[in-house]
Short mmCIF file of C-alpha atoms in Angstrom, two decimals:
data_model
loop_
_atom_site.label_atom_id
_atom_site.label_comp_id
_atom_site.label_asym_id
_atom_site.label_seq_id
_atom_site.Cartn_x
_atom_site.Cartn_y
_atom_site.Cartn_z
CA MET A 1 94.45 57.62 109.43
CA LEU A 2 97.85 55.92 109.62
CA SER A 3 99.25 58.31 107.00
CA ALA A 4 98.05 61.33 108.99
CA PHE A 5 99.58 59.90 112.16
CA ILE A 6 102.94 59.37 110.48
CA THR A 7 102.87 62.90 109.04
CA LYS A 8 102.19 64.38 112.49
CA PHE A 9 104.85 62.19 114.08
CA ASN A 10 107.49 63.26 111.56
CA SER A 11 106.47 66.92 111.88
CA LYS A 12 106.76 66.74 115.67
CA ARG A 13 110.18 65.12 115.38
CA LYS A 14 111.37 67.98 113.13
CA LEU A 15 110.27 70.53 115.72
CA ILE A 16 112.21 68.70 118.45
CA GLU A 17 115.18 68.74 116.07
CA ALA A 18 114.83 72.54 115.86
CA PHE A 19 114.73 72.79 119.67
CA GLU A 20 117.90 70.72 119.84
CA ALA A 21 119.70 72.70 117.13
CA GLY A 22 118.86 76.02 118.78
CA SER A 23 119.49 74.85 122.35
CA ILE A 24 115.90 75.73 123.19
CA TYR A 25 115.75 73.65 126.33
CA ILE A 26 116.82 73.66 129.98
CA SER A 27 119.74 71.35 130.76
CA LYS A 28 120.39 69.70 134.11
CA LYS A 29 123.00 67.12 135.08
CA THR A 30 121.96 64.21 137.28
CA SER A 31 124.30 61.36 138.20
CA GLY A 32 126.70 62.47 135.51
CA LYS A 33 124.01 62.44 132.85
CA GLU A 34 122.59 65.48 131.09
CA LEU A 35 118.81 65.78 131.21
CA LYS A 36 117.12 68.16 128.79
CA ARG A 37 113.70 69.69 129.30
CA TYR A 38 112.37 70.67 125.86
CA PRO A 39 109.32 72.85 125.27
CA ILE A 40 106.05 70.95 125.53
CA ILE A 41 104.39 70.50 122.11
CA HIS A 42 100.63 70.85 122.49
CA GLU A 43 99.51 70.81 118.87
CA VAL A 44 100.69 69.76 115.42
CA ASN A 45 97.97 70.84 112.99
CA VAL A 46 98.78 69.87 109.40
CA GLN A 47 96.79 71.81 106.81
CA ASP A 48 97.01 72.08 103.02
CA LYS A 49 98.64 75.50 103.10
CA PHE A 50 100.54 75.37 106.40
CA THR A 51 101.42 73.37 109.48
CA ARG A 52 100.78 75.00 112.85
CA TYR A 53 102.79 74.02 115.91
CA THR A 54 101.82 75.20 119.39
CA PHE A 55 104.32 74.80 122.20
CA THR A 56 105.16 76.20 125.63
CA ILE A 57 108.68 76.72 126.88
CA PRO A 58 109.87 75.41 130.27
CA ASN A 59 109.63 77.71 133.27
CA GLY A 60 112.92 79.53 133.68
CA PHE A 61 113.74 79.64 129.97
CA ASP A 62 114.02 83.20 128.63
CA PRO A 63 111.36 83.73 125.91
CA LYS A 64 113.63 86.30 124.26
CA GLU A 65 116.02 83.46 123.48
CA VAL A 66 113.34 81.76 121.39
CA ARG A 67 113.09 84.90 119.26
CA LYS A 68 116.86 85.24 119.03
CA ARG A 69 117.19 81.65 117.80
CA ASP A 70 114.31 81.68 115.33
CA TYR A 71 116.89 81.09 112.60
CA THR A 72 116.99 77.44 113.68
CA PHE A 73 113.34 77.01 112.66
CA LYS A 74 114.20 78.37 109.21
CA GLN A 75 117.19 76.06 108.97
CA ILE A 76 115.05 73.02 109.79
CA PHE A 77 111.74 73.89 108.08
CA GLY A 78 112.86 76.30 105.34
CA PRO A 79 112.46 80.08 104.99
CA ASN A 80 108.65 80.17 104.92
CA VAL A 81 108.06 80.17 108.66
CA GLU A 82 106.45 82.59 111.08
CA LEU A 83 106.90 82.59 114.86
CA LYS A 84 104.36 84.21 117.16
CA GLY A 85 104.13 84.35 120.92
CA GLU A 86 105.64 85.74 124.09
CA VAL A 87 106.44 84.81 127.70
CA LYS A 88 105.31 81.16 127.68
CA LYS A 89 103.22 80.05 124.70
CA PHE A 90 104.43 80.16 121.09
CA VAL A 91 102.90 79.33 117.73
CA LEU A 92 105.12 78.33 114.80
CA LEU A 93 103.55 78.45 111.34
CA VAL A 94 105.33 76.60 108.54
CA TYR A 95 103.88 77.61 105.17
CA GLN A 96 103.82 75.58 102.00
CA SER A 97 104.04 78.67 99.76
CA SER A 98 106.36 81.67 99.73
CA MET A 99 105.49 85.35 99.92
CA PRO A 100 104.76 87.28 96.70
CA ASP A 101 107.77 89.35 95.64
CA ILE A 102 105.63 92.14 94.13
CA PHE A 103 102.21 93.42 95.11
CA LYS A 104 100.94 96.10 92.73
CA TYR A 105 98.97 98.97 94.21
CA ASP A 106 95.44 99.10 92.79
CA TYR A 107 93.07 101.33 94.74
CA ARG A 108 90.04 100.30 92.70
CA SER A 109 90.44 96.69 93.75
CA ILE A 110 90.76 97.49 97.46
CA LYS A 111 88.23 100.32 97.68
CA GLU A 112 85.28 98.02 98.38
CA GLN A 113 87.10 96.20 101.18
CA ILE A 114 87.92 99.38 103.10
CA LYS A 115 84.75 101.41 102.49
CA THR A 116 83.48 101.00 106.08
CA ILE A 117 86.83 101.76 107.73
CA LYS A 118 87.17 105.17 109.34
CA LEU A 119 90.88 105.63 108.65
CA PRO A 120 92.21 102.82 106.42
CA ILE A 121 95.81 101.70 106.66
CA ILE A 122 96.75 99.41 103.77
CA CYS A 123 99.74 97.32 104.82
CA GLY A 124 100.14 95.03 101.80
CA ALA A 125 99.66 91.37 100.94
CA ASP A 126 100.25 88.26 103.01
CA ARG A 127 101.75 85.06 101.61
CA TYR A 128 98.37 84.05 100.14
CA ASN A 129 98.06 87.39 98.34
CA ASN A 130 95.30 88.48 100.72
CA LEU A 131 95.08 92.17 101.53
CA VAL A 132 96.35 93.13 105.01
CA TYR A 133 94.75 96.29 106.38
CA TYR A 134 93.33 97.82 109.55
CA ASP A 135 91.63 100.92 110.96
CA MET A 136 94.03 103.53 112.37
CA VAL A 137 91.24 104.87 114.56
CA GLU A 138 91.26 101.53 116.39
CA ILE A 139 95.04 100.92 116.24
CA PRO A 140 96.75 104.34 116.23
CA HIS A 141 100.31 105.46 115.50
CA ILE A 142 102.84 103.77 113.23
CA LEU A 143 106.62 103.43 113.32
CA ILE A 144 108.32 102.58 110.02
CA GLY A 145 111.99 101.65 109.79
CA GLY A 146 114.12 100.56 106.88
CA ALA A 147 117.38 101.23 105.09
CA THR A 148 117.68 103.09 101.79
CA GLY A 149 116.16 100.99 99.00
CA SER A 150 114.18 98.76 101.36
CA GLY A 151 110.76 100.07 100.24
CA LYS A 152 110.08 102.28 103.25
CA SER A 153 109.57 105.45 101.22
CA THR A 154 107.22 103.69 98.80
CA GLN A 155 105.17 102.47 101.76
CA LEU A 156 104.90 106.01 103.14
CA ARG A 157 103.80 107.22 99.71
CA GLN A 158 101.00 104.66 99.40
CA LEU A 159 99.84 105.09 103.01
CA LEU A 160 99.34 108.84 102.53
CA THR A 161 97.88 108.43 99.03
CA THR A 162 95.38 105.85 100.26
CA LEU A 163 94.24 108.13 103.10
CA ILE A 164 93.72 110.97 100.61
CA LEU A 165 91.75 108.77 98.23
CA ALA A 166 89.63 107.28 101.01
CA LYS A 167 88.73 110.43 102.96
CA SER A 168 87.52 113.88 101.94
CA PRO A 169 89.40 117.06 102.98
CA GLU A 170 86.59 117.68 105.47
CA GLU A 171 87.21 114.29 107.08
CA LEU A 172 91.01 114.28 107.12
CA GLU A 173 93.82 116.80 107.57
CA LEU A 174 97.43 115.84 106.86
CA TYR A 175 100.47 117.53 108.38
CA LEU A 176 103.74 116.45 106.78
CA ALA A 177 107.35 116.93 107.83
CA ASP A 178 110.00 115.84 105.33
CA CYS A 179 113.33 116.04 107.15
CA LYS A 180 115.21 114.61 104.13
CA LYS A 181 113.56 117.15 101.80
CA ALA A 182 113.05 114.38 99.25
CA GLU A 183 109.82 112.44 99.80
CA PHE A 184 106.72 114.58 100.24
CA HIS A 185 106.96 117.04 97.35
CA ILE A 186 104.24 115.15 95.44
CA PHE A 187 101.76 116.04 98.19
CA ARG A 188 102.23 119.80 97.88
CA ASN A 189 98.99 121.60 96.99
CA VAL A 190 96.86 118.55 97.82
CA GLU A 191 93.75 119.87 99.52
CA HIS A 192 94.01 117.49 102.49
CA VAL A 193 97.54 118.69 103.26
CA LYS A 194 97.44 121.63 105.65
CA ALA A 195 101.20 121.89 106.13
CA ASN A 196 104.20 120.40 104.32
CA VAL A 197 107.47 121.52 105.93
CA VAL A 198 111.13 120.54 106.02
CA GLN A 199 112.94 122.77 108.50
CA ALA A 200 113.02 121.99 112.22
CA LYS A 201 111.73 125.42 113.28
CA HIS A 202 108.67 125.06 111.03
CA ILE A 203 108.11 121.48 112.16
CA GLU A 204 108.10 122.67 115.75
CA ARG A 205 105.53 125.39 114.98
CA MET A 206 103.35 122.89 113.15
CA ILE A 207 103.42 120.36 115.98
CA THR A 208 102.79 123.08 118.56
CA SER A 209 99.67 124.04 116.64
CA ILE A 210 98.50 120.43 116.66
CA ILE A 211 99.08 120.30 120.42
CA GLU A 212 96.88 123.39 120.78
CA GLU A 213 94.17 121.69 118.74
CA MET A 214 94.55 118.58 120.87
CA ASP A 215 93.92 120.64 124.01
CA LYS A 216 90.80 122.13 122.45
CA ARG A 217 89.51 118.68 121.54
CA SER A 218 90.19 117.45 125.05
CA ASP A 219 88.02 120.26 126.38
CA LEU A 220 85.34 119.25 123.89
CA LEU A 221 85.26 115.70 125.25
CA ASP A 222 84.96 117.09 128.74
CA VAL A 223 82.08 119.41 127.80
CA PHE A 224 80.05 116.60 126.23
CA ASN A 225 81.22 113.95 128.71
CA VAL A 226 82.34 111.47 126.03
CA ALA A 227 85.47 109.32 125.68
CA HIS A 228 86.18 109.75 121.95
CA ILE A 229 86.00 112.63 119.50
CA ASP A 230 83.73 110.56 117.24
CA ASP A 231 81.10 110.58 119.99
CA VAL A 232 80.62 114.35 120.18
CA PRO A 233 77.43 115.74 118.57
CA ALA A 234 77.56 115.92 114.77
CA GLU A 235 77.61 119.72 114.67
CA HIS A 236 80.85 119.68 116.67
CA ARG A 237 82.46 116.78 114.81
CA LYS A 238 86.17 117.21 114.05
CA SER A 239 88.20 115.90 111.14
CA TYR A 240 90.90 113.32 111.76
CA ILE A 241 94.44 114.63 111.90
CA VAL A 242 97.44 112.58 110.75
CA LEU A 243 100.94 113.89 111.42
CA CYS A 244 103.62 112.14 109.34
CA ILE A 245 107.33 112.80 109.89
CA ASP A 246 109.89 111.18 107.59
CA GLU A 247 113.38 110.61 109.00
CA PHE A 248 112.37 112.01 112.37
CA VAL A 249 115.71 110.83 113.81
CA MET A 250 117.06 114.13 112.47
CA LEU A 251 114.94 115.87 115.11
CA ARG A 252 116.47 113.98 118.05
CA LYS A 253 118.17 117.13 119.39
CA GLU A 254 114.92 119.11 119.26
CA LYS A 255 113.77 118.52 122.83
CA GLY A 256 110.51 120.44 122.43
CA ILE A 257 109.50 118.43 119.36
CA MET A 258 110.30 115.10 120.99
CA GLU A 259 108.32 115.98 124.13
CA ASN A 260 105.33 117.03 122.03
CA LEU A 261 105.52 113.79 120.03
CA ILE A 262 105.36 111.78 123.25
CA GLU A 263 102.27 113.75 124.28
CA LEU A 264 100.60 113.31 120.88
CA THR A 265 101.22 109.57 120.78
CA ALA A 266 100.07 109.15 124.37
CA LEU A 267 96.83 111.14 124.12
CA GLY A 268 96.02 111.50 120.43
CA ARG A 269 93.90 108.41 119.78
CA ALA A 270 90.77 109.50 121.64
CA LEU A 271 91.09 112.96 120.11
CA GLY A 272 91.31 111.81 116.48
CA ILE A 273 95.00 112.72 116.15
CA PHE A 274 97.41 110.10 114.81
CA VAL A 275 101.15 109.92 114.17
CA ILE A 276 103.30 108.15 111.57
CA LEU A 277 107.05 108.24 112.21
CA SER A 278 109.66 106.97 109.77
CA MET A 279 113.41 106.50 110.01
CA GLN A 280 116.19 104.80 108.03
CA ARG A 281 118.28 103.77 111.01
CA PRO A 282 116.44 103.03 114.25
CA VAL A 283 118.43 104.59 117.10
CA LYS A 284 117.87 103.66 120.72
CA ASP A 285 118.40 107.15 122.13
CA VAL A 286 115.63 108.44 119.81
CA LEU A 287 113.21 105.56 120.22
CA ASP A 288 113.23 105.56 124.00
CA THR A 289 110.89 103.31 125.94
CA THR A 290 108.25 106.00 126.37
CA ILE A 291 107.66 106.93 122.74
CA ARG A 292 108.15 103.35 121.46
CA SER A 293 105.49 102.03 123.83
CA ASN A 294 103.03 104.59 122.44
CA LEU A 295 103.52 103.44 118.83
CA ASN A 296 101.07 100.58 118.40
CA VAL A 297 102.28 99.30 115.01
CA ALA A 298 105.85 98.86 113.76
CA MET A 299 106.75 98.09 110.16
CA GLY A 300 110.29 96.80 109.96
CA PHE A 301 111.70 96.78 106.44
CA LYS A 302 115.28 95.65 105.74
CA VAL A 303 117.59 97.06 108.42
CA ARG A 304 121.32 96.72 108.95
CA ASP A 305 121.51 94.34 111.90
CA LYS A 306 119.73 92.62 114.77
CA ILE A 307 120.20 95.63 117.03
CA GLU A 308 118.10 97.81 114.73
CA SER A 309 115.47 95.11 114.27
CA ARG A 310 115.19 94.73 118.06
CA ILE A 311 114.78 98.49 118.49
CA LEU A 312 111.89 98.33 116.01
CA ASN A 313 110.62 95.18 117.73
CA THR A 314 110.51 93.39 114.36
CA PRO A 315 112.98 90.49 114.71
CA GLY A 316 114.14 89.09 111.40
CA ALA A 317 114.05 92.43 109.57
CA GLU A 318 117.83 92.31 109.23
CA GLU A 319 117.49 89.14 107.12
CA ILE A 320 114.98 90.49 104.59
CA THR A 321 116.20 90.24 100.99
CA VAL A 322 113.12 91.32 99.01
CA LYS A 323 112.43 95.01 98.42
CA GLY A 324 109.10 96.05 99.91
CA ARG A 325 109.01 93.13 102.36
CA PHE A 326 108.57 93.90 106.05
CA TYR A 327 107.65 92.42 109.38
CA MET A 328 104.74 94.09 111.12
CA ASP A 329 104.42 94.13 114.89
CA ASN A 330 100.81 94.87 115.82
CA ASN A 331 100.74 95.00 119.62
CA GLY A 332 102.84 91.82 119.80
CA ASP A 333 101.26 90.04 116.83
CA MET A 334 103.99 89.58 114.16
CA THR A 335 103.08 89.29 110.47
CA GLU A 336 105.19 89.14 107.31
CA VAL A 337 103.84 91.43 104.58
CA GLN A 338 104.72 92.53 101.05
CA SER A 339 103.97 96.24 100.75
CA PRO A 340 102.03 97.68 97.78
CA LEU A 341 104.14 99.03 94.95
CA LEU A 342 103.04 102.57 94.09
CA THR A 343 105.44 104.53 91.88
CA ILE A 344 105.79 108.31 92.06
CA GLU A 345 104.29 108.66 88.59
CA GLU A 346 101.22 106.59 89.51
CA ALA A 347 100.82 108.48 92.78
CA LYS A 348 100.89 111.83 90.96
CA LYS A 349 98.07 110.71 88.67
CA LEU A 350 95.95 109.57 91.61
CA LEU A 351 96.58 112.81 93.51
CA GLU A 352 95.91 115.18 90.62
CA PRO A 353 92.11 115.49 91.23
CA PHE A 354 92.84 116.69 94.79
CA LYS A 355 95.26 119.45 93.81
CA VAL A 356 94.32 123.08 94.47
CA ALA A 357 95.91 126.31 93.34
CA PRO A 358 99.10 127.09 95.31
CA LYS A 359 97.60 130.24 96.83
CA GLU A 360 94.71 128.19 98.20
CA ALA A 361 96.87 125.48 99.70
CA LYS A 362 97.43 125.87 103.44
CA GLU A 363 101.11 125.03 103.29
CA VAL A 364 104.14 126.37 105.14
CA TYR A 365 107.13 126.61 102.81
CA ASP A 366 110.72 126.96 103.93
CA SER A 367 111.48 130.16 102.04
CA PRO A 368 112.84 133.56 103.07
CA VAL A 369 109.24 134.83 102.94
CA VAL A 370 108.41 132.93 106.12
CA GLU A 371 111.88 133.10 107.64
CA ASN A 372 110.74 135.27 110.56
CA GLU A 373 107.05 134.47 110.44
CA VAL A 374 105.40 133.27 113.61
CA LEU A 375 102.83 130.65 112.68
CA THR A 376 99.62 131.12 114.63
CA TYR A 377 96.78 128.71 115.33
CA ASP A 378 94.60 130.38 112.69
CA ASP A 379 97.37 130.13 110.09
CA VAL A 380 97.25 126.35 110.30
CA PHE A 381 93.71 125.54 111.34
CA GLY A 382 91.74 128.56 110.10
CA GLU A 383 89.69 130.91 112.19
CA GLU A 384 87.55 129.46 114.92
CA GLU A 385 83.81 129.47 114.46
CA GLU A 386 81.79 131.77 116.67
#
């Protein structure tokens, strides 16, 4: 009992030391003396694998300053810390072990865990090597940011590959836009992929077609008086649609595309339409408040500076040193994750069973053949049923 008390006492003292080092307090001078109001520590819970601190900051202290000065917790407790919270209450987790540097992608080992999930998003492994995943139907739309070599492209590759492995072509349709013309070639001729484009004019046509489908699905909900596309009668059930755009910052001057993306991210969830956006350098004038607020999950890989990490809302991403490591913001809940490593060669092998002949693939190529072609609804989605 005495040993546990001493451990808690010393742990609490270290946290106060962190508050002092980071100036996380409100100072007031009285009679020539400085009085400091530190955050109130409510809990020091010492476990085998971690110590959890719960504290509330004084009224009048900016909670953003706690985030900005989280480096002081790392300086005092070491690098294996995680800070959660907002406004008033914060939780600091100090882990005994470090994150894994590599997490190999193995679909066979994760298949059983995700079999009941409608649209599985595999994030990676936590510091205990536990799989981190969620259902995109419940938590829609993803923003991924990270500099070249950070692991962002590998994450995109495994996210799309996992969706293809987990869902049949009748359950899932993928629409891909590769603005860098370098990432999505391995998905060409995959049966799930209904369009795989690189030029802005074709991207705009593709997204316009998805907007048209969204309007039709909205009418369907109205006809059957239901709130979600999954609740319509089975004979009218629609496949999920995932639109993925890599390096979408290159489309920032395309006003029509950006407006449609805002509409898709605002209304798509109930209609079974989901968006994944990826960019190397998060830019404020692209990620305006409207579209950022519609993106429920952010994965912040290594970025250049604090400005970019703040735009992604993943503080600390500028300090990442391990390839494939990222901070994930899930509606305010921050988690450190090591993404699965899936090489291009391994992905090609996994995708091979889903390949169809080029003439059967419903793809839109950027070639002179389609230079002046106007893409219709039927070109992308097929003819409507009578």
